[in-house]
């Protein structure tokens, strides 16, 4: 009878595996562990380069390497597959045998004597085939503890041996949902998180180990791999325990209900005390003679086929990813060098520290000049609080509106004027207003608003202090050891300026109480307009007792006049005139206060930036009585020192990585 073979994708003839002399007869092949009959000279250099990068730990710089990641549910047969590929014995037992990421670096060697060693935590531990499982357990206990817990710190196993495939794989703990035998309660979350971290990068090749005894669609490892590889483009499945569940296996691997684009390979696990050579012979015999399994195409069965597929896939992925890896290394190296150059140089003398301090203060002065004087806020585009000229203009406008807001009439119309005139009366002509009365009224008005200019100037300098502090913090960011000192010097400077400004503002306000003067023609215009209604107003109060108790006065609206009828006209006339004069003059006074404060503010800010800032800050910083800011700069802060060390380590690693890929890149150009 001629068997019907299932068509599958063929491997390249140049990489074909000499598994046997004939599938149809009983010829027996000479078997290595595993069988590899051809070797592409380009694969080893590529793999060596990636292994070198992995050993350098370039992944901590965010550079992902092409990696075969072995995943599978607990007891899926992962360890058996890896043992068969490497020809060595791995830890076995109940529960989780693999508790850390085990990086298996396999290298084919022409030497008859294998070389095997472990690397972890900067340690190199030689071992041999007989003691390898014991050595892995001991190393795992060091990394993850002697209990049942897991760790994401990797353990690297190097195997140089005749007949092994040139592969590097990462074996991860088997997926288990229910913690048993003293395992942590969150064991599933720990393992799944570790697996996702390894399989998520697009450079990872997912080797999904599935047991033939289960439904593939229900496997947790399939569910997890499909999360990151939805189409299965980078997933290869190896089906273990084919001899334990042969029925329906052909349909499983041909139907592909779980989208495994890289295909399936069915294998038989080593049983009992079989040697690896015996296991390979039994595997070949099983798939050649079994009535069901022999129907599966020979190109997707056996450990040798799996080894060759993995070598082909891995070398292809490495060749494809290498240019991107080189680009990322160069990019990150340039960035790290740039960041290191931005750090302040280590100060070796007081002179160097003084120069650095002058640079900080000089650059802060330039920033203040731009944002406080020139209105250039390009340095702080997204921070509106640092658009200083606009904010100062806003505060001045709000102050002006508040100062000139029309106050509510809290007294009866003309009552204050009549009272003042009555107290300032003297022997003289009746139609002259005593100047002392006008100044008394003016003084009352000034007293009513004198706190507002002081509050305004305090608010202005509080704002400028915040701006100054922000600029200083930004410019001295690389010198945290002096930030508090230089900020304190800035606060002290603003405090002095604020005190001087308050005194100046109080003098400006006080001047308005001492004399009544303006050359502004608006005063006469306003007074003339307002007094035009004087005669009709007096008539309404004195002569017409039957008219309403309210009278409309320009600028005041309807005012109550009934209370004025008890006064004689010779007192009402100067009182009305006084009211109109003080009202017209008061508008000019308020505007003059606003103008004076605006001009003084501009002068003070320019003086702060152009003259006082650099001079007074430097004087305080170099004064040893105030903490000796220059001497502090000689002591590099722990934060900067740590950042410098980290950048230097990154640059060293990236340069070594660049050298590692240079040779292989030149070969492939």
PDB file of N, CA and C in Angstrom, residues 262-355:
ATOM      1  N   UNK A 262       4.105  29.782  11.170  1.00  0.00           N
ATOM      2  CA  UNK A 262       5.399  29.135  10.948  1.00  0.00           C
ATOM      3  C   UNK A 262       5.298  27.617  10.964  1.00  0.00           C
ATOM      4  N   UNK A 263       4.125  27.104  11.257  1.00  0.00           N
ATOM      5  CA  UNK A 263       3.887  25.678  11.129  1.00  0.00           C
ATOM      6  C   UNK A 263       4.046  24.888  12.418  1.00  0.00           C
ATOM      7  N   UNK A 264       3.873  23.554  12.259  1.00  0.00           N
ATOM      8  CA  UNK A 264       3.944  22.618  13.382  1.00  0.00           C
ATOM      9  C   UNK A 264       5.088  21.637  13.147  1.00  0.00           C
ATOM     10  N   UNK A 265       5.630  21.141  14.259  1.00  0.00           N
ATOM     11  CA  UNK A 265       6.552  19.999  14.206  1.00  0.00           C
ATOM     12  C   UNK A 265       6.116  19.035  15.306  1.00  0.00           C
ATOM     13  N   UNK A 266       5.857  17.788  14.925  1.00  0.00           N
ATOM     14  CA  UNK A 266       5.434  16.780  15.903  1.00  0.00           C
ATOM     15  C   UNK A 266       6.659  15.969  16.340  1.00  0.00           C
ATOM     16  N   UNK A 267       6.763  15.743  17.641  1.00  0.00           N
ATOM     17  CA  UNK A 267       7.920  15.026  18.158  1.00  0.00           C
ATOM     18  C   UNK A 267       7.477  13.977  19.172  1.00  0.00           C
ATOM     19  N   UNK A 268       8.404  13.057  19.439  1.00  0.00           N
ATOM     20  CA  UNK A 268       8.200  12.052  20.491  1.00  0.00           C
ATOM     21  C   UNK A 268       9.171  12.363  21.622  1.00  0.00           C
ATOM     22  N   UNK A 269       8.691  12.428  22.836  1.00  0.00           N
ATOM     23  CA  UNK A 269       9.555  12.715  23.977  1.00  0.00           C
ATOM     24  C   UNK A 269      10.412  11.501  24.334  1.00  0.00           C
ATOM     25  N   UNK A 270      11.581  11.789  24.901  1.00  0.00           N
ATOM     26  CA  UNK A 270      12.443  10.717  25.399  1.00  0.00           C
ATOM     27  C   UNK A 270      11.753  10.038  26.579  1.00  0.00           C
ATOM     28  N   UNK A 271      11.820   8.741  26.628  1.00  0.00           N
ATOM     29  CA  UNK A 271      11.114   7.973  27.653  1.00  0.00           C
ATOM     30  C   UNK A 271      12.121   7.262  28.560  1.00  0.00           C
ATOM     31  N   UNK A 272      11.885   7.404  29.874  1.00  0.00           N
ATOM     32  CA  UNK A 272      12.672   6.647  30.846  1.00  0.00           C
ATOM     33  C   UNK A 272      14.155   6.900  30.739  1.00  0.00           C
ATOM     34  N   UNK A 273      14.921   5.812  30.667  1.00  0.00           N
ATOM     35  CA  UNK A 273      16.382   5.892  30.662  1.00  0.00           C
ATOM     36  C   UNK A 273      16.961   5.834  29.254  1.00  0.00           C
ATOM     37  N   UNK A 274      16.148   6.073  28.259  1.00  0.00           N
ATOM     38  CA  UNK A 274      16.649   6.071  26.886  1.00  0.00           C
ATOM     39  C   UNK A 274      17.784   7.083  26.741  1.00  0.00           C
ATOM     40  N   UNK A 275      18.794   6.674  25.965  1.00  0.00           N
ATOM     41  CA  UNK A 275      19.799   7.669  25.597  1.00  0.00           C
ATOM     42  C   UNK A 275      19.196   8.555  24.511  1.00  0.00           C
ATOM     43  N   UNK A 276      19.862   9.680  24.249  1.00  0.00           N
ATOM     44  CA  UNK A 276      19.330  10.571  23.216  1.00  0.00           C
ATOM     45  C   UNK A 276      19.424   9.930  21.830  1.00  0.00           C
ATOM     46  N   UNK A 277      20.456   9.112  21.619  1.00  0.00           N
ATOM     47  CA  UNK A 277      20.559   8.411  20.336  1.00  0.00           C
ATOM     48  C   UNK A 277      19.407   7.404  20.185  1.00  0.00           C
ATOM     49  N   UNK A 278      19.138   6.662  21.262  1.00  0.00           N
ATOM     50  CA  UNK A 278      18.034   5.695  21.224  1.00  0.00           C
ATOM     51  C   UNK A 278      16.705   6.408  21.036  1.00  0.00           C
ATOM     52  N   UNK A 279      16.530   7.541  21.699  1.00  0.00           N
ATOM     53  CA  UNK A 279      15.274   8.289  21.585  1.00  0.00           C
ATOM     54  C   UNK A 279      15.044   8.754  20.155  1.00  0.00           C
ATOM     55  N   UNK A 280      16.108   9.209  19.473  1.00  0.00           N
ATOM     56  CA  UNK A 280      15.959   9.669  18.091  1.00  0.00           C
ATOM     57  C   UNK A 280      15.626   8.500  17.153  1.00  0.00           C
ATOM     58  N   UNK A 281      16.244   7.382  17.421  1.00  0.00           N
ATOM     59  CA  UNK A 281      15.940   6.214  16.592  1.00  0.00           C
ATOM     60  C   UNK A 281      14.494   5.776  16.797  1.00  0.00           C
ATOM     61  N   UNK A 282      14.029   5.768  18.055  1.00  0.00           N
ATOM     62  CA  UNK A 282      12.651   5.389  18.340  1.00  0.00           C
ATOM     63  C   UNK A 282      11.668   6.402  17.734  1.00  0.00           C
ATOM     64  N   UNK A 283      12.049   7.671  17.759  1.00  0.00           N
ATOM     65  CA  UNK A 283      11.187   8.696  17.159  1.00  0.00           C
ATOM     66  C   UNK A 283      11.059   8.474  15.661  1.00  0.00           C
ATOM     67  N   UNK A 284      12.188   8.226  14.997  1.00  0.00           N
ATOM     68  CA  UNK A 284      12.167   8.003  13.551  1.00  0.00           C
ATOM     69  C   UNK A 284      11.333   6.769  13.219  1.00  0.00           C
ATOM     70  N   UNK A 285      11.499   5.736  14.019  1.00  0.00           N
ATOM     71  CA  UNK A 285      10.750   4.501  13.797  1.00  0.00           C
ATOM     72  C   UNK A 285       9.257   4.725  14.006  1.00  0.00           C
ATOM     73  N   UNK A 286       8.899   5.493  15.035  1.00  0.00           N
ATOM     74  CA  UNK A 286       7.490   5.758  15.332  1.00  0.00           C
ATOM     75  C   UNK A 286       6.803   6.433  14.156  1.00  0.00           C
ATOM     76  N   UNK A 287       7.378   7.511  13.652  1.00  0.00           N
ATOM     77  CA  UNK A 287       6.722   8.263  12.580  1.00  0.00           C
ATOM     78  C   UNK A 287       6.814   7.567  11.221  1.00  0.00           C
ATOM     79  N   UNK A 288       7.683   6.525  11.147  1.00  0.00           N
ATOM     80  CA  UNK A 288       7.775   5.789   9.878  1.00  0.00           C
ATOM     81  C   UNK A 288       6.830   4.607   9.838  1.00  0.00           C
ATOM     82  N   UNK A 289       6.545   4.018  11.024  1.00  0.00           N
ATOM     83  CA  UNK A 289       5.801   2.758  11.014  1.00  0.00           C
ATOM     84  C   UNK A 289       4.417   2.844  11.653  1.00  0.00           C
ATOM     85  N   UNK A 290       4.167   3.857  12.464  1.00  0.00           N
ATOM     86  CA  UNK A 290       2.873   3.923  13.149  1.00  0.00           C
ATOM     87  C   UNK A 290       1.755   4.095  12.117  1.00  0.00           C
ATOM     88  N   UNK A 291       0.680   3.339  12.247  1.00  0.00           N
ATOM     89  CA  UNK A 291      -0.378   3.396  11.224  1.00  0.00           C
ATOM     90  C   UNK A 291      -1.036   4.773  11.080  1.00  0.00           C
ATOM     91  N   UNK A 292      -1.043   5.561  12.138  1.00  0.00           N
ATOM     92  CA  UNK A 292      -1.655   6.897  12.055  1.00  0.00           C
ATOM     93  C   UNK A 292      -0.592   7.970  11.882  1.00  0.00           C
ATOM     94  N   UNK A 293       0.434   7.924  12.716  1.00  0.00           N
ATOM     95  CA  UNK A 293       1.453   8.981  12.693  1.00  0.00           C
ATOM     96  C   UNK A 293       2.272   8.961  11.410  1.00  0.00           C
ATOM     97  N   UNK A 294       2.361   7.816  10.760  1.00  0.00           N
ATOM     98  CA  UNK A 294       3.135   7.752   9.518  1.00  0.00           C
ATOM     99  C   UNK A 294       2.464   8.528   8.387  1.00  0.00           C
ATOM    100  N   UNK A 295       1.198   8.880   8.578  1.00  0.00           N
ATOM    101  CA  UNK A 295       0.499   9.677   7.560  1.00  0.00           C
ATOM    102  C   UNK A 295       0.922  11.147   7.579  1.00  0.00           C
ATOM    103  N   UNK A 296       1.539  11.567   8.660  1.00  0.00           N
ATOM    104  CA  UNK A 296       1.984  12.965   8.755  1.00  0.00           C
ATOM    105  C   UNK A 296       3.234  13.143   7.917  1.00  0.00           C
ATOM    106  N   UNK A 297       3.308  14.201   7.180  1.00  0.00           N
ATOM    107  CA  UNK A 297       4.419  14.432   6.272  1.00  0.00           C
ATOM    108  C   UNK A 297       5.738  14.447   7.026  1.00  0.00           C
ATOM    109  N   UNK A 298       6.753  13.848   6.434  1.00  0.00           N
ATOM    110  CA  UNK A 298       8.053  13.738   7.092  1.00  0.00           C
ATOM    111  C   UNK A 298       8.706  15.097   7.346  1.00  0.00           C
ATOM    112  N   UNK A 299       8.290  16.125   6.647  1.00  0.00           N
ATOM    113  CA  UNK A 299       8.894  17.444   6.816  1.00  0.00           C
ATOM    114  C   UNK A 299       8.402  18.174   8.052  1.00  0.00           C
ATOM    115  N   UNK A 300       7.454  17.600   8.786  1.00  0.00           N
ATOM    116  CA  UNK A 300       6.994  18.267  10.004  1.00  0.00           C
ATOM    117  C   UNK A 300       7.017  17.318  11.201  1.00  0.00           C
ATOM    118  N   UNK A 301       7.925  16.343  11.161  1.00  0.00           N
ATOM    119  CA  UNK A 301       8.041  15.445  12.299  1.00  0.00           C
ATOM    120  C   UNK A 301       9.507  15.287  12.685  1.00  0.00           C
ATOM    121  N   UNK A 302       9.751  15.166  14.004  1.00  0.00           N
ATOM    122  CA  UNK A 302      11.083  14.837  14.494  1.00  0.00           C
ATOM    123  C   UNK A 302      11.877  16.025  15.012  1.00  0.00           C
ATOM    124  N   UNK A 303      12.689  15.718  16.015  1.00  0.00           N
ATOM    125  CA  UNK A 303      13.557  16.732  16.611  1.00  0.00           C
ATOM    126  C   UNK A 303      14.531  17.314  15.586  1.00  0.00           C
ATOM    127  N   UNK A 304      15.134  16.514  14.678  1.00  0.00           N
ATOM    128  CA  UNK A 304      16.038  17.105  13.686  1.00  0.00           C
ATOM    129  C   UNK A 304      15.355  18.160  12.824  1.00  0.00           C
ATOM    130  N   UNK A 305      14.112  17.891  12.426  1.00  0.00           N
ATOM    131  CA  UNK A 305      13.368  18.880  11.635  1.00  0.00           C
ATOM    132  C   UNK A 305      13.138  20.142  12.452  1.00  0.00           C
ATOM    133  N   UNK A 306      12.768  19.955  13.721  1.00  0.00           N
ATOM    134  CA  UNK A 306      12.550  21.112  14.593  1.00  0.00           C
ATOM    135  C   UNK A 306      13.823  21.946  14.712  1.00  0.00           C
ATOM    136  N   UNK A 307      14.955  21.275  14.918  1.00  0.00           N
ATOM    137  CA  UNK A 307      16.224  21.994  15.051  1.00  0.00           C
ATOM    138  C   UNK A 307      16.531  22.796  13.801  1.00  0.00           C
ATOM    139  N   UNK A 308      16.336  22.174  12.638  1.00  0.00           N
ATOM    140  CA  UNK A 308      16.657  22.865  11.393  1.00  0.00           C
ATOM    141  C   UNK A 308      15.705  24.041  11.145  1.00  0.00           C
ATOM    142  N   UNK A 309      14.437  23.845  11.436  1.00  0.00           N
ATOM    143  CA  UNK A 309      13.469  24.938  11.271  1.00  0.00           C
ATOM    144  C   UNK A 309      13.836  26.120  12.164  1.00  0.00           C
ATOM    145  N   UNK A 310      14.188  25.813  13.411  1.00  0.00           N
ATOM    146  CA  UNK A 310      14.528  26.881  14.339  1.00  0.00           C
ATOM    147  C   UNK A 310      15.768  27.640  13.882  1.00  0.00           C
ATOM    148  N   UNK A 311      16.783  26.910  13.379  1.00  0.00           N
ATOM    149  CA  UNK A 311      17.989  27.584  12.896  1.00  0.00           C
ATOM    150  C   UNK A 311      17.664  28.492  11.719  1.00  0.00           C
ATOM    151  N   UNK A 312      16.841  27.999  10.813  1.00  0.00           N
ATOM    152  CA  UNK A 312      16.477  28.779   9.632  1.00  0.00           C
ATOM    153  C   UNK A 312      15.689  30.030  10.017  1.00  0.00           C
ATOM    154  N   UNK A 313      14.690  29.834  10.891  1.00  0.00           N
ATOM    155  CA  UNK A 313      13.858  30.968  11.309  1.00  0.00           C
ATOM    156  C   UNK A 313      14.683  31.995  12.077  1.00  0.00           C
ATOM    157  N   UNK A 314      15.527  31.495  12.988  1.00  0.00           N
ATOM    158  CA  UNK A 314      16.312  32.413  13.810  1.00  0.00           C
ATOM    159  C   UNK A 314      17.304  33.205  12.972  1.00  0.00           C
ATOM    160  N   UNK A 315      18.005  32.546  12.072  1.00  0.00           N
ATOM    161  CA  UNK A 315      18.987  33.256  11.256  1.00  0.00           C
ATOM    162  C   UNK A 315      18.309  34.279  10.357  1.00  0.00           C
ATOM    163  N   UNK A 316      17.133  33.913   9.831  1.00  0.00           N
ATOM    164  CA  UNK A 316      16.381  34.851   8.995  1.00  0.00           C
ATOM    165  C   UNK A 316      15.941  36.066   9.797  1.00  0.00           C
ATOM    166  N   UNK A 317      15.457  35.842  11.031  1.00  0.00           N
ATOM    167  CA  UNK A 317      15.022  36.948  11.877  1.00  0.00           C
ATOM    168  C   UNK A 317      16.208  37.838  12.257  1.00  0.00           C
ATOM    169  N   UNK A 318      17.341  37.226  12.574  1.00  0.00           N
ATOM    170  CA  UNK A 318      18.512  38.015  12.942  1.00  0.00           C
ATOM    171  C   UNK A 318      18.964  38.884  11.777  1.00  0.00           C
ATOM    172  N   UNK A 319      19.047  38.283  10.593  1.00  0.00           N
ATOM    173  CA  UNK A 319      19.481  39.048   9.422  1.00  0.00           C
ATOM    174  C   UNK A 319      18.530  40.205   9.135  1.00  0.00           C
ATOM    175  N   UNK A 320      17.243  39.959   9.335  1.00  0.00           N
ATOM    176  CA  UNK A 320      16.238  41.008   9.074  1.00  0.00           C
ATOM    177  C   UNK A 320      16.296  42.121  10.120  1.00  0.00           C
ATOM    178  N   UNK A 321      16.567  41.746  11.372  1.00  0.00           N
ATOM    179  CA  UNK A 321      16.526  42.733  12.459  1.00  0.00           C
ATOM    180  C   UNK A 321      17.841  43.462  12.676  1.00  0.00           C
ATOM    181  N   UNK A 322      18.933  42.916  12.157  1.00  0.00           N
ATOM    182  CA  UNK A 322      20.243  43.478  12.468  1.00  0.00           C
ATOM    183  C   UNK A 322      20.382  44.952  12.083  1.00  0.00           C
ATOM    184  N   UNK A 323      19.952  45.363  10.880  1.00  0.00           N
ATOM    185  CA  UNK A 323      20.072  46.799  10.552  1.00  0.00           C
ATOM    186  C   UNK A 323      19.328  47.692  11.543  1.00  0.00           C
ATOM    187  N   UNK A 324      18.137  47.246  11.977  1.00  0.00           N
ATOM    188  CA  UNK A 324      17.378  48.034  12.950  1.00  0.00           C
ATOM    189  C   UNK A 324      18.101  48.078  14.294  1.00  0.00           C
ATOM    190  N   UNK A 325      18.715  46.952  14.684  1.00  0.00           N
ATOM    191  CA  UNK A 325      19.462  46.914  15.941  1.00  0.00           C
ATOM    192  C   UNK A 325      20.642  47.872  15.880  1.00  0.00           C
ATOM    193  N   UNK A 326      21.351  47.855  14.770  1.00  0.00           N
ATOM    194  CA  UNK A 326      22.492  48.768  14.599  1.00  0.00           C
ATOM    195  C   UNK A 326      22.037  50.214  14.693  1.00  0.00           C
ATOM    196  N   UNK A 327      20.913  50.519  14.031  1.00  0.00           N
ATOM    197  CA  UNK A 327      20.385  51.891  14.054  1.00  0.00           C
ATOM    198  C   UNK A 327      20.015  52.317  15.471  1.00  0.00           C
ATOM    199  N   UNK A 328      19.376  51.407  16.222  1.00  0.00           N
ATOM    200  CA  UNK A 328      18.976  51.733  17.595  1.00  0.00           C
ATOM    201  C   UNK A 328      20.194  51.925  18.492  1.00  0.00           C
ATOM    202  N   UNK A 329      21.207  51.085  18.307  1.00  0.00           N
ATOM    203  CA  UNK A 329      22.419  51.228  19.110  1.00  0.00           C
ATOM    204  C   UNK A 329      23.054  52.592  18.858  1.00  0.00           C
ATOM    205  N   UNK A 330      23.176  52.971  17.585  1.00  0.00           N
ATOM    206  CA  UNK A 330      23.776  54.264  17.249  1.00  0.00           C
ATOM    207  C   UNK A 330      22.950  55.422  17.789  1.00  0.00           C
ATOM    208  N   UNK A 331      21.636  55.294  17.660  1.00  0.00           N
ATOM    209  CA  UNK A 331      20.752  56.365  18.141  1.00  0.00           C
ATOM    210  C   UNK A 331      20.862  56.529  19.653  1.00  0.00           C
ATOM    211  N   UNK A 332      20.819  55.416  20.370  1.00  0.00           N
ATOM    212  CA  UNK A 332      20.889  55.500  21.832  1.00  0.00           C
ATOM    213  C   UNK A 332      22.276  55.931  22.300  1.00  0.00           C
ATOM    214  N   UNK A 333      23.299  55.555  21.563  1.00  0.00           N
ATOM    215  CA  UNK A 333      24.652  55.986  21.912  1.00  0.00           C
ATOM    216  C   UNK A 333      24.781  57.499  21.751  1.00  0.00           C
ATOM    217  N   UNK A 334      24.269  58.018  20.641  1.00  0.00           N
ATOM    218  CA  UNK A 334      24.322  59.472  20.416  1.00  0.00           C
ATOM    219  C   UNK A 334      23.554  60.214  21.506  1.00  0.00           C
ATOM    220  N   UNK A 335      22.385  59.671  21.868  1.00  0.00           N
ATOM    221  CA  UNK A 335      21.571  60.322  22.901  1.00  0.00           C
ATOM    222  C   UNK A 335      22.281  60.314  24.249  1.00  0.00           C
ATOM    223  N   UNK A 336      22.897  59.174  24.589  1.00  0.00           N
ATOM    224  CA  UNK A 336      23.587  59.067  25.880  1.00  0.00           C
ATOM    225  C   UNK A 336      24.784  60.006  25.933  1.00  0.00           C
ATOM    226  N   UNK A 337      25.539  60.096  24.844  1.00  0.00           N
ATOM    227  CA  UNK A 337      26.689  61.006  24.799  1.00  0.00           C
ATOM    228  C   UNK A 337      26.221  62.448  24.945  1.00  0.00           C
ATOM    229  N   UNK A 338      25.129  62.783  24.260  1.00  0.00           N
ATOM    230  CA  UNK A 338      24.587  64.139  24.351  1.00  0.00           C
ATOM    231  C   UNK A 338      24.156  64.461  25.779  1.00  0.00           C
ATOM    232  N   UNK A 339      23.465  63.500  26.429  1.00  0.00           N
ATOM    233  CA  UNK A 339      23.024  63.710  27.807  1.00  0.00           C
ATOM    234  C   UNK A 339      24.216  63.856  28.756  1.00  0.00           C
ATOM    235  N   UNK A 340      25.254  63.051  28.523  1.00  0.00           N
ATOM    236  CA  UNK A 340      26.444  63.146  29.374  1.00  0.00           C
ATOM    237  C   UNK A 340      27.120  64.502  29.207  1.00  0.00           C
ATOM    238  N   UNK A 341      27.170  64.987  27.976  1.00  0.00           N
ATOM    239  CA  UNK A 341      27.806  66.280  27.728  1.00  0.00           C
ATOM    240  C   UNK A 341      27.021  67.433  28.349  1.00  0.00           C
ATOM    241  N   UNK A 342      25.722  67.225  28.553  1.00  0.00           N
ATOM    242  CA  UNK A 342      24.904  68.265  29.171  1.00  0.00           C
ATOM    243  C   UNK A 342      25.160  68.382  30.670  1.00  0.00           C
ATOM    244  N   UNK A 343      25.661  67.310  31.258  1.00  0.00           N
ATOM    245  CA  UNK A 343      25.931  67.353  32.687  1.00  0.00           C
ATOM    246  C   UNK A 343      27.089  68.302  32.967  1.00  0.00           C
ATOM    247  N   UNK A 344      27.072  68.946  34.115  1.00  0.00           N
ATOM    248  CA  UNK A 344      28.177  69.858  34.445  1.00  0.00           C
ATOM    249  C   UNK A 344      29.465  69.074  34.626  1.00  0.00           C
ATOM    250  N   UNK A 345      30.562  69.712  34.223  1.00  0.00           N
ATOM    251  CA  UNK A 345      31.837  69.040  34.424  1.00  0.00           C
ATOM    252  C   UNK A 345      32.121  68.956  35.922  1.00  0.00           C
ATOM    253  N   UNK A 346      32.886  67.956  36.278  1.00  0.00           N
ATOM    254  CA  UNK A 346      33.268  67.803  37.683  1.00  0.00           C
ATOM    255  C   UNK A 346      34.247  68.919  38.029  1.00  0.00           C
ATOM    256  N   UNK A 347      33.917  69.693  39.057  1.00  0.00           N
ATOM    257  CA  UNK A 347      34.727  70.853  39.422  1.00  0.00           C
ATOM    258  C   UNK A 347      35.999  70.410  40.150  1.00  0.00           C
ATOM    259  N   UNK A 348      37.141  70.919  39.664  1.00  0.00           N
ATOM    260  CA  UNK A 348      38.420  70.557  40.278  1.00  0.00           C
ATOM    261  C   UNK A 348      39.006  71.687  41.109  1.00  0.00           C
ATOM    262  N   UNK A 349      38.451  72.905  40.972  1.00  0.00           N
ATOM    263  CA  UNK A 349      39.005  74.039  41.707  1.00  0.00           C
ATOM    264  C   UNK A 349      37.916  75.065  41.965  1.00  0.00           C
ATOM    265  N   UNK A 350      38.207  75.979  42.903  1.00  0.00           N
ATOM    266  CA  UNK A 350      37.263  77.054  43.211  1.00  0.00           C
ATOM    267  C   UNK A 350      37.061  77.943  41.997  1.00  0.00           C
ATOM    268  N   UNK A 351      38.117  78.124  41.220  1.00  0.00           N
ATOM    269  CA  UNK A 351      38.006  78.947  40.016  1.00  0.00           C
ATOM    270  C   UNK A 351      37.011  78.376  39.025  1.00  0.00           C
ATOM    271  N   UNK A 352      37.085  77.052  38.799  1.00  0.00           N
ATOM    272  CA  UNK A 352      36.132  76.404  37.887  1.00  0.00           C
ATOM    273  C   UNK A 352      34.710  76.525  38.422  1.00  0.00           C
ATOM    274  N   UNK A 353      34.555  76.353  39.739  1.00  0.00           N
ATOM    275  CA  UNK A 353      33.223  76.452  40.337  1.00  0.00           C
ATOM    276  C   UNK A 353      32.669  77.863  40.183  1.00  0.00           C
ATOM    277  N   UNK A 354      33.528  78.872  40.367  1.00  0.00           N
ATOM    278  CA  UNK A 354      33.082  80.260  40.223  1.00  0.00           C
ATOM    279  C   UNK A 354      32.652  80.544  38.784  1.00  0.00           C
ATOM    280  N   UNK A 355      33.411  80.008  37.824  1.00  0.00           N
ATOM    281  CA  UNK A 355      33.031  80.186  36.417  1.00  0.00           C
ATOM    282  C   UNK A 355      31.687  79.527  36.130  1.00  0.00           C
TER     283      UNK A 355
END
